[in-house]
Amino acid sequence: LYPGNTWLQVGPVAESLPFAWRALRRAPISNSSAACITAFVLLHLFAARWSYSFVPYDALVPALATERNHFDRLVHLAFGALAMAPVVEAGV
């Protein structure tokens, strides 16, 4: 929808992947933490495709359809939940 903003949303994640790869080689993590990080990145890239507020989730799940698009709230909740396992494992 806003191609100029897509790089602003995806760029920091894309630029951090080489650093994350190097960090994972030095300090391996569990498969569950790796799955959480992977889901986090994929969910972020999926949401950034439509600039969060315009993700057509109501077309995929009609029961969730409302006047306001709450996908951004759902994604931020999921980000917090997906970050828990890696953060706890890292001991931060």
mmCIF file of N, CA, C and O in Angstrom:
data_model
loop_
_atom_site.group_PDB
_atom_site.id
_atom_site.type_symbol
_atom_site.label_atom_id
_atom_site.label_comp_id
_atom_site.label_asym_id
_atom_site.label_seq_id
_atom_site.Cartn_x
_atom_site.Cartn_y
_atom_site.Cartn_z
ATOM 1 N N LEU A 1 0.814 -1.188 0.000
ATOM 2 C CA LEU A 1 0.000 0.000 0.000
ATOM 3 C C LEU A 1 0.865 1.262 0.000
ATOM 4 O O LEU A 1 0.605 2.184 -0.725
ATOM 5 N N TYR A 2 1.907 1.264 0.839
ATOM 6 C CA TYR A 2 2.849 2.378 0.895
ATOM 7 C C TYR A 2 4.253 1.834 0.674
ATOM 8 O O TYR A 2 4.971 1.552 1.629
ATOM 9 N N PRO A 3 4.666 1.673 -0.579
ATOM 10 C CA PRO A 3 5.964 1.059 -0.852
ATOM 11 C C PRO A 3 7.143 1.777 -0.210
ATOM 12 O O PRO A 3 8.115 1.150 0.188
ATOM 13 N N GLY A 4 7.063 3.066 -0.057
ATOM 14 C CA GLY A 4 8.154 3.808 0.569
ATOM 15 C C GLY A 4 8.330 3.454 2.039
ATOM 16 O O GLY A 4 9.437 3.495 2.572
ATOM 17 N N ASN A 5 7.242 3.110 2.697
ATOM 18 C CA ASN A 5 7.303 2.752 4.113
ATOM 19 C C ASN A 5 7.710 1.302 4.336
ATOM 20 O O ASN A 5 8.114 0.953 5.440
ATOM 21 N N THR A 6 7.589 0.478 3.330
ATOM 22 C CA THR A 6 7.893 -0.939 3.506
ATOM 23 C C THR A 6 9.340 -1.123 3.940
ATOM 24 O O THR A 6 9.618 -1.899 4.856
ATOM 25 N N TRP A 7 10.263 -0.431 3.305
ATOM 26 C CA TRP A 7 11.665 -0.586 3.695
ATOM 27 C C TRP A 7 11.900 -0.082 5.119
ATOM 28 O O TRP A 7 12.721 -0.632 5.838
ATOM 29 N N LEU A 8 11.165 0.940 5.542
ATOM 30 C CA LEU A 8 11.306 1.434 6.911
ATOM 31 C C LEU A 8 10.881 0.382 7.932
ATOM 32 O O LEU A 8 11.425 0.306 9.025
ATOM 33 N N GLN A 9 9.907 -0.450 7.569
ATOM 34 C CA GLN A 9 9.431 -1.485 8.468
ATOM 35 C C GLN A 9 10.255 -2.763 8.370
ATOM 36 O O GLN A 9 10.512 -3.420 9.369
ATOM 37 N N VAL A 10 10.670 -3.116 7.167
ATOM 38 C CA VAL A 10 11.383 -4.374 6.944
ATOM 39 C C VAL A 10 12.895 -4.193 7.055
ATOM 40 O O VAL A 10 13.607 -5.115 7.463
ATOM 41 N N GLY A 11 13.392 -3.022 6.753
ATOM 42 C CA GLY A 11 14.832 -2.775 6.725
ATOM 43 C C GLY A 11 15.583 -3.138 7.988
ATOM 44 O O GLY A 11 16.561 -3.884 7.932
ATOM 45 N N PRO A 12 15.148 -2.643 9.147
ATOM 46 C CA PRO A 12 15.888 -2.987 10.366
ATOM 47 C C PRO A 12 15.938 -4.480 10.651
ATOM 48 O O PRO A 12 16.949 -5.006 11.107
ATOM 49 N N VAL A 13 14.857 -5.177 10.361
ATOM 50 C CA VAL A 13 14.843 -6.635 10.567
ATOM 51 C C VAL A 13 15.788 -7.307 9.579
ATOM 52 O O VAL A 13 16.581 -8.174 9.948
ATOM 53 N N ALA A 14 15.715 -6.898 8.322
ATOM 54 C CA ALA A 14 16.578 -7.501 7.299
ATOM 55 C C ALA A 14 18.052 -7.228 7.586
ATOM 56 O O ALA A 14 18.900 -8.107 7.410
ATOM 57 N N GLU A 15 18.358 -6.024 8.048
ATOM 58 C CA GLU A 15 19.748 -5.679 8.334
ATOM 59 C C GLU A 15 20.285 -6.382 9.581
ATOM 60 O O GLU A 15 21.489 -6.571 9.716
ATOM 61 N N SER A 16 19.400 -6.768 10.493
ATOM 62 C CA SER A 16 19.857 -7.438 11.709
ATOM 63 C C SER A 16 20.062 -8.941 11.531
ATOM 64 O O SER A 16 20.708 -9.572 12.372
ATOM 65 N N LEU A 17 19.552 -9.528 10.456
ATOM 66 C CA LEU A 17 19.677 -10.975 10.263
ATOM 67 C C LEU A 17 21.125 -11.475 10.199
ATOM 68 O O LEU A 17 21.440 -12.493 10.823
ATOM 69 N N PRO A 18 22.044 -10.806 9.496
ATOM 70 C CA PRO A 18 23.434 -11.286 9.517
ATOM 71 C C PRO A 18 24.056 -11.257 10.914
ATOM 72 O O PRO A 18 24.794 -12.167 11.290
ATOM 73 N N PHE A 19 23.723 -10.238 11.702
ATOM 74 C CA PHE A 19 24.238 -10.157 13.071
ATOM 75 C C PHE A 19 23.645 -11.261 13.937
ATOM 76 O O PHE A 19 24.336 -11.852 14.766
ATOM 77 N N ALA A 20 22.357 -11.528 13.737
ATOM 78 C CA ALA A 20 21.709 -12.609 14.487
ATOM 79 C C ALA A 20 22.318 -13.952 14.119
ATOM 80 O O ALA A 20 22.538 -14.804 14.979
ATOM 81 N N TRP A 21 22.591 -14.160 12.837
ATOM 82 C CA TRP A 21 23.209 -15.410 12.385
ATOM 83 C C TRP A 21 24.564 -15.612 13.067
ATOM 84 O O TRP A 21 24.875 -16.692 13.566
ATOM 85 N N ARG A 22 25.353 -14.558 13.099
ATOM 86 C CA ARG A 22 26.675 -14.643 13.729
ATOM 87 C C ARG A 22 26.551 -14.889 15.234
ATOM 88 O O ARG A 22 27.294 -15.682 15.809
ATOM 89 N N ALA A 23 25.608 -14.231 15.870
ATOM 90 C CA ALA A 23 25.399 -14.421 17.310
ATOM 91 C C ALA A 23 24.950 -15.840 17.619
ATOM 92 O O ALA A 23 25.381 -16.431 18.616
ATOM 93 N N LEU A 24 24.101 -16.408 16.770
ATOM 94 C CA LEU A 24 23.631 -17.780 16.995
ATOM 95 C C LEU A 24 24.742 -18.800 16.804
ATOM 96 O O LEU A 24 24.713 -19.873 17.417
ATOM 97 N N ARG A 25 25.700 -18.495 15.985
ATOM 98 C CA ARG A 25 26.829 -19.422 15.814
ATOM 99 C C ARG A 25 27.722 -19.412 17.044
ATOM 100 O O ARG A 25 28.319 -20.421 17.398
ATOM 101 N N ARG A 26 27.806 -18.274 17.721
ATOM 102 C CA ARG A 26 28.640 -18.164 18.930
ATOM 103 C C ARG A 26 27.919 -18.692 20.164
ATOM 104 O O ARG A 26 28.542 -19.255 21.054
ATOM 105 N N ALA A 27 26.642 -18.457 20.261
ATOM 106 C CA ALA A 27 25.860 -18.876 21.429
ATOM 107 C C ALA A 27 24.566 -19.537 20.954
ATOM 108 O O ALA A 27 23.541 -18.868 20.804
ATOM 109 N N PRO A 28 24.606 -20.840 20.674
ATOM 110 C CA PRO A 28 23.409 -21.528 20.165
ATOM 111 C C PRO A 28 22.233 -21.451 21.154
ATOM 112 O O PRO A 28 22.430 -21.339 22.363
ATOM 113 N N ILE A 29 21.030 -21.497 20.626
ATOM 114 C CA ILE A 29 19.822 -21.471 21.444
ATOM 115 C C ILE A 29 19.006 -22.729 21.173
ATOM 116 O O ILE A 29 19.283 -23.468 20.226
ATOM 117 N N SER A 30 17.993 -22.949 21.988
ATOM 118 C CA SER A 30 17.145 -24.132 21.828
ATOM 119 C C SER A 30 16.284 -24.009 20.573
ATOM 120 O O SER A 30 16.093 -22.917 20.026
ATOM 121 N N ASN A 31 15.736 -25.143 20.162
ATOM 122 C CA ASN A 31 14.866 -25.149 18.986
ATOM 123 C C ASN A 31 13.601 -24.330 19.225
ATOM 124 O O ASN A 31 13.108 -23.672 18.312
ATOM 125 N N SER A 32 13.069 -24.351 20.454
ATOM 126 C CA SER A 32 11.855 -23.580 20.720
ATOM 127 C C SER A 32 12.124 -22.073 20.645
ATOM 128 O O SER A 32 11.302 -21.330 20.115
ATOM 129 N N SER A 33 13.263 -21.638 21.141
ATOM 130 C CA SER A 33 13.602 -20.212 21.032
ATOM 131 C C SER A 33 13.839 -19.827 19.578
ATOM 132 O O SER A 33 13.423 -18.742 19.141
ATOM 133 N N ALA A 34 14.496 -20.685 18.824
ATOM 134 C CA ALA A 34 14.714 -20.420 17.396
ATOM 135 C C ALA A 34 13.385 -20.348 16.655
ATOM 136 O O ALA A 34 13.199 -19.490 15.776
ATOM 137 N N ALA A 35 12.434 -21.214 17.023
ATOM 138 C CA ALA A 35 11.110 -21.187 16.390
ATOM 139 C C ALA A 35 10.377 -19.894 16.730
ATOM 140 O O ALA A 35 9.703 -19.309 15.861
ATOM 141 N N CYS A 36 10.503 -19.424 17.971
ATOM 142 C CA CYS A 36 9.870 -18.162 18.370
ATOM 143 C C CYS A 36 10.455 -16.987 17.592
ATOM 144 O O CYS A 36 9.714 -16.119 17.118
ATOM 145 N N ILE A 37 11.760 -16.967 17.448
ATOM 146 C CA ILE A 37 12.409 -15.883 16.704
ATOM 147 C C ILE A 37 11.998 -15.932 15.234
ATOM 148 O O ILE A 37 11.703 -14.903 14.618
ATOM 149 N N THR A 38 11.960 -17.131 14.658
ATOM 150 C CA THR A 38 11.551 -17.284 13.264
ATOM 151 C C THR A 38 10.111 -16.828 13.068
ATOM 152 O O THR A 38 9.797 -16.108 12.116
ATOM 153 N N ALA A 39 9.213 -17.234 13.980
ATOM 154 C CA ALA A 39 7.814 -16.809 13.887
ATOM 155 C C ALA A 39 7.702 -15.291 14.022
ATOM 156 O O ALA A 39 6.904 -14.658 13.318
ATOM 157 N N PHE A 40 8.493 -14.710 14.910
ATOM 158 C CA PHE A 40 8.514 -13.260 15.101
ATOM 159 C C PHE A 40 8.879 -12.562 13.787
ATOM 160 O O PHE A 40 8.192 -11.631 13.351
ATOM 161 N N VAL A 41 9.951 -13.002 13.157
ATOM 162 C CA VAL A 41 10.405 -12.377 11.912
ATOM 163 C C VAL A 41 9.377 -12.564 10.808
ATOM 164 O O VAL A 41 9.040 -11.613 10.083
ATOM 165 N N LEU A 42 8.839 -13.766 10.662
ATOM 166 C CA LEU A 42 7.852 -14.026 9.603
ATOM 167 C C LEU A 42 6.572 -13.228 9.820
ATOM 168 O O LEU A 42 6.011 -12.685 8.874
ATOM 169 N N LEU A 43 6.115 -13.146 11.072
ATOM 170 C CA LEU A 43 4.915 -12.368 11.372
ATOM 171 C C LEU A 43 5.155 -10.885 11.090
ATOM 172 O O LEU A 43 4.300 -10.202 10.529
ATOM 173 N N HIS A 44 6.337 -10.410 11.434
ATOM 174 C CA HIS A 44 6.668 -9.012 11.169
ATOM 175 C C HIS A 44 6.697 -8.732 9.662
ATOM 176 O O HIS A 44 6.152 -7.725 9.207
ATOM 177 N N LEU A 45 7.313 -9.608 8.899
ATOM 178 C CA LEU A 45 7.386 -9.408 7.450
ATOM 179 C C LEU A 45 6.004 -9.490 6.810
ATOM 180 O O LEU A 45 5.687 -8.728 5.897
ATOM 181 N N PHE A 46 5.174 -10.424 7.285
ATOM 182 C CA PHE A 46 3.805 -10.544 6.783
ATOM 183 C C PHE A 46 3.023 -9.260 7.064
ATOM 184 O O PHE A 46 2.355 -8.724 6.187
ATOM 185 N N ALA A 47 3.126 -8.753 8.290
ATOM 186 C CA ALA A 47 2.389 -7.550 8.668
ATOM 187 C C ALA A 47 2.912 -6.317 7.942
ATOM 188 O O ALA A 47 2.131 -5.435 7.574
ATOM 189 N N ALA A 48 4.212 -6.251 7.744
ATOM 190 C CA ALA A 48 4.796 -5.093 7.064
ATOM 191 C C ALA A 48 4.373 -5.031 5.600
ATOM 192 O O ALA A 48 4.365 -3.950 5.005
ATOM 193 N N ARG A 49 4.012 -6.153 5.040
ATOM 194 C CA ARG A 49 3.575 -6.194 3.643
ATOM 195 C C ARG A 49 2.370 -5.275 3.420
ATOM 196 O O ARG A 49 2.239 -4.629 2.392
ATOM 197 N N TRP A 50 1.473 -5.209 4.427
ATOM 198 C CA TRP A 50 0.276 -4.377 4.318
ATOM 199 C C TRP A 50 0.307 -3.181 5.266
ATOM 200 O O TRP A 50 -0.740 -2.595 5.541
ATOM 201 N N SER A 51 1.429 -2.822 5.809
ATOM 202 C CA SER A 51 1.540 -1.709 6.761
ATOM 203 C C SER A 51 0.653 -1.913 7.987
ATOM 204 O O SER A 51 -0.026 -1.000 8.434
ATOM 205 N N TYR A 52 0.642 -3.096 8.531
ATOM 206 C CA TYR A 52 -0.053 -3.457 9.766
ATOM 207 C C TYR A 52 -1.532 -3.120 9.760
ATOM 208 O O TYR A 52 -2.379 -3.997 9.861
ATOM 209 N N SER A 53 -1.875 -1.868 9.676
ATOM 210 C CA SER A 53 -3.271 -1.447 9.814
ATOM 211 C C SER A 53 -4.173 -1.902 8.677
ATOM 212 O O SER A 53 -5.393 -1.840 8.805
ATOM 213 N N PHE A 54 -3.590 -2.344 7.592
ATOM 214 C CA PHE A 54 -4.400 -2.716 6.436
ATOM 215 C C PHE A 54 -4.327 -4.206 6.116
ATOM 216 O O PHE A 54 -4.741 -4.618 5.038
ATOM 217 N N VAL A 55 -3.826 -5.018 7.021
ATOM 218 C CA VAL A 55 -3.769 -6.471 6.800
ATOM 219 C C VAL A 55 -5.198 -6.982 6.722
ATOM 220 O O VAL A 55 -6.008 -6.723 7.614
ATOM 221 N N PRO A 56 -5.530 -7.709 5.667
ATOM 222 C CA PRO A 56 -6.919 -8.180 5.491
ATOM 223 C C PRO A 56 -7.211 -9.449 6.296
ATOM 224 O O PRO A 56 -7.668 -10.447 5.767
ATOM 225 N N TYR A 57 -6.965 -9.427 7.610
ATOM 226 C CA TYR A 57 -7.176 -10.620 8.420
ATOM 227 C C TYR A 57 -8.654 -10.974 8.527
ATOM 228 O O TYR A 57 -9.007 -12.134 8.678
ATOM 229 N N ASP A 58 -9.534 -9.984 8.430
ATOM 230 C CA ASP A 58 -10.957 -10.260 8.533
ATOM 231 C C ASP A 58 -11.465 -11.088 7.352
ATOM 232 O O ASP A 58 -12.444 -11.815 7.479
ATOM 233 N N ALA A 59 -10.773 -11.016 6.216
ATOM 234 C CA ALA A 59 -11.139 -11.855 5.077
ATOM 235 C C ALA A 59 -10.726 -13.307 5.328
ATOM 236 O O ALA A 59 -11.377 -14.230 4.856
ATOM 237 N N LEU A 60 -9.631 -13.496 6.081
ATOM 238 C CA LEU A 60 -9.162 -14.843 6.396
ATOM 239 C C LEU A 60 -9.982 -15.467 7.523
ATOM 240 O O LEU A 60 -10.252 -16.662 7.504
ATOM 241 N N VAL A 61 -10.344 -14.663 8.516
ATOM 242 C CA VAL A 61 -11.113 -15.140 9.679
ATOM 243 C C VAL A 61 -12.290 -14.189 9.874
ATOM 244 O O VAL A 61 -12.203 -13.225 10.645
ATOM 245 N N PRO A 62 -13.416 -14.445 9.201
ATOM 246 C CA PRO A 62 -14.547 -13.511 9.270
ATOM 247 C C PRO A 62 -15.083 -13.288 10.686
ATOM 248 O O PRO A 62 -15.640 -12.234 10.978
ATOM 249 N N ALA A 63 -14.891 -14.239 11.592
ATOM 250 C CA ALA A 63 -15.390 -14.080 12.958
ATOM 251 C C ALA A 63 -14.687 -12.940 13.685
ATOM 252 O O ALA A 63 -15.219 -12.398 14.653
ATOM 253 N N LEU A 64 -13.504 -12.555 13.236
ATOM 254 C CA LEU A 64 -12.743 -11.479 13.869
ATOM 255 C C LEU A 64 -13.014 -10.111 13.256
ATOM 256 O O LEU A 64 -12.436 -9.118 13.682
ATOM 257 N N ALA A 65 -13.878 -10.053 12.271
ATOM 258 C CA ALA A 65 -14.129 -8.798 11.559
ATOM 259 C C ALA A 65 -14.834 -7.790 12.465
ATOM 260 O O ALA A 65 -15.825 -8.097 13.117
ATOM 261 N N THR A 66 -14.278 -6.593 12.534
ATOM 262 C CA THR A 66 -14.870 -5.478 13.266
ATOM 263 C C THR A 66 -14.698 -4.223 12.423
ATOM 264 O O THR A 66 -14.075 -4.268 11.355
ATOM 265 N N GLU A 67 -15.212 -3.111 12.907
ATOM 266 C CA GLU A 67 -15.052 -1.864 12.167
ATOM 267 C C GLU A 67 -13.609 -1.393 12.145
ATOM 268 O O GLU A 67 -13.157 -0.803 11.184
ATOM 269 N N ARG A 68 -12.882 -1.637 13.230
ATOM 270 C CA ARG A 68 -11.482 -1.223 13.307
ATOM 271 C C ARG A 68 -10.597 -2.444 13.118
ATOM 272 O O ARG A 68 -10.893 -3.527 13.606
ATOM 273 N N ASN A 69 -9.492 -2.259 12.442
ATOM 274 C CA ASN A 69 -8.544 -3.343 12.234
ATOM 275 C C ASN A 69 -7.671 -3.475 13.486
ATOM 276 O O ASN A 69 -6.855 -2.610 13.780
ATOM 277 N N HIS A 70 -7.860 -4.556 14.223
ATOM 278 C CA HIS A 70 -7.115 -4.780 15.459
ATOM 279 C C HIS A 70 -5.884 -5.670 15.239
ATOM 280 O O HIS A 70 -5.283 -6.142 16.192
ATOM 281 N N PHE A 71 -5.508 -5.883 14.007
ATOM 282 C CA PHE A 71 -4.378 -6.763 13.716
ATOM 283 C C PHE A 71 -3.092 -6.245 14.347
ATOM 284 O O PHE A 71 -2.292 -7.026 14.842
ATOM 285 N N ASP A 72 -2.888 -4.931 14.348
ATOM 286 C CA ASP A 72 -1.667 -4.388 14.935
ATOM 287 C C ASP A 72 -1.582 -4.706 16.427
ATOM 288 O O ASP A 72 -0.509 -5.025 16.936
ATOM 289 N N ARG A 73 -2.702 -4.679 17.129
ATOM 290 C CA ARG A 73 -2.703 -5.039 18.546
ATOM 291 C C ARG A 73 -2.402 -6.519 18.732
ATOM 292 O O ARG A 73 -1.654 -6.895 19.634
ATOM 293 N N LEU A 74 -2.995 -7.343 17.897
ATOM 294 C CA LEU A 74 -2.744 -8.786 17.960
ATOM 295 C C LEU A 74 -1.276 -9.099 17.708
ATOM 296 O O LEU A 74 -0.664 -9.911 18.408
ATOM 297 N N VAL A 75 -0.689 -8.440 16.736
ATOM 298 C CA VAL A 75 0.714 -8.672 16.400
ATOM 299 C C VAL A 75 1.629 -8.219 17.539
ATOM 300 O O VAL A 75 2.580 -8.923 17.884
ATOM 301 N N HIS A 76 1.348 -7.092 18.141
ATOM 302 C CA HIS A 76 2.190 -6.630 19.247
ATOM 303 C C HIS A 76 2.079 -7.565 20.451
ATOM 304 O O HIS A 76 3.075 -7.819 21.137
ATOM 305 N N LEU A 77 0.917 -8.100 20.712
ATOM 306 C CA LEU A 77 0.760 -9.103 21.765
ATOM 307 C C LEU A 77 1.572 -10.351 21.428
ATOM 308 O O LEU A 77 2.276 -10.897 22.277
ATOM 309 N N ALA A 78 1.491 -10.780 20.171
ATOM 310 C CA ALA A 78 2.253 -11.953 19.737
ATOM 311 C C ALA A 78 3.758 -11.697 19.823
ATOM 312 O O ALA A 78 4.517 -12.599 20.202
ATOM 313 N N PHE A 79 4.197 -10.491 19.510
ATOM 314 C CA PHE A 79 5.624 -10.165 19.612
ATOM 315 C C PHE A 79 6.113 -10.352 21.048
ATOM 316 O O PHE A 79 7.172 -10.905 21.292
ATOM 317 N N GLY A 80 5.326 -9.875 22.003
ATOM 318 C CA GLY A 80 5.702 -10.042 23.400
ATOM 319 C C GLY A 80 5.748 -11.507 23.805
ATOM 320 O O GLY A 80 6.670 -11.949 24.499
ATOM 321 N N ALA A 81 4.764 -12.271 23.376
ATOM 322 C CA ALA A 81 4.717 -13.696 23.711
ATOM 323 C C ALA A 81 5.869 -14.450 23.053
ATOM 324 O O ALA A 81 6.492 -15.318 23.672
ATOM 325 N N LEU A 82 6.182 -14.124 21.806
ATOM 326 C CA LEU A 82 7.262 -14.822 21.099
ATOM 327 C C LEU A 82 8.636 -14.439 21.632
ATOM 328 O O LEU A 82 9.580 -15.212 21.513
ATOM 329 N N ALA A 83 8.748 -13.274 22.218
ATOM 330 C CA ALA A 83 10.041 -12.839 22.745
ATOM 331 C C ALA A 83 10.366 -13.477 24.097
ATOM 332 O O ALA A 83 11.528 -13.478 24.509
ATOM 333 N N MET A 84 9.370 -14.016 24.776
ATOM 334 C CA MET A 84 9.583 -14.520 26.127
ATOM 335 C C MET A 84 10.596 -15.661 26.187
ATOM 336 O O MET A 84 11.522 -15.639 27.003
ATOM 337 N N ALA A 85 10.449 -16.688 25.362
ATOM 338 C CA ALA A 85 11.351 -17.849 25.430
ATOM 339 C C ALA A 85 12.802 -17.463 25.154
ATOM 340 O O ALA A 85 13.688 -17.832 25.944
ATOM 341 N N PRO A 86 13.109 -16.716 24.096
ATOM 342 C CA PRO A 86 14.513 -16.346 23.882
ATOM 343 C C PRO A 86 15.074 -15.453 24.991
ATOM 344 O O PRO A 86 16.242 -15.603 25.365
ATOM 345 N N VAL A 87 14.270 -14.538 25.505
ATOM 346 C CA VAL A 87 14.763 -13.638 26.559
ATOM 347 C C VAL A 87 15.021 -14.413 27.837
ATOM 348 O O VAL A 87 16.066 -14.220 28.483
ATOM 349 N N VAL A 88 14.126 -15.305 28.209
ATOM 350 C CA VAL A 88 14.323 -16.111 29.418
ATOM 351 C C VAL A 88 15.549 -17.009 29.255
ATOM 352 O O VAL A 88 16.357 -17.158 30.165
ATOM 353 N N GLU A 89 15.696 -17.602 28.089
ATOM 354 C CA GLU A 89 16.834 -18.471 27.832
ATOM 355 C C GLU A 89 18.158 -17.709 27.874
ATOM 356 O O GLU A 89 19.171 -18.216 28.350
ATOM 357 N N ALA A 90 18.129 -16.476 27.384
ATOM 358 C CA ALA A 90 19.342 -15.664 27.374
ATOM 359 C C ALA A 90 19.674 -15.139 28.773
ATOM 360 O O ALA A 90 20.798 -14.714 29.021
ATOM 361 N N GLY A 91 18.692 -15.159 29.666
ATOM 362 C CA GLY A 91 18.928 -14.686 31.019
ATOM 363 C C GLY A 91 18.984 -13.180 31.130
ATOM 364 O O GLY A 91 19.657 -12.628 32.003
ATOM 365 N N VAL A 92 18.318 -12.499 30.225
ATOM 366 C CA VAL A 92 18.333 -11.026 30.214
ATOM 367 C C VAL A 92 17.378 -10.490 31.232
ATOM 368 O O VAL A 92 16.345 -10.925 31.479
#
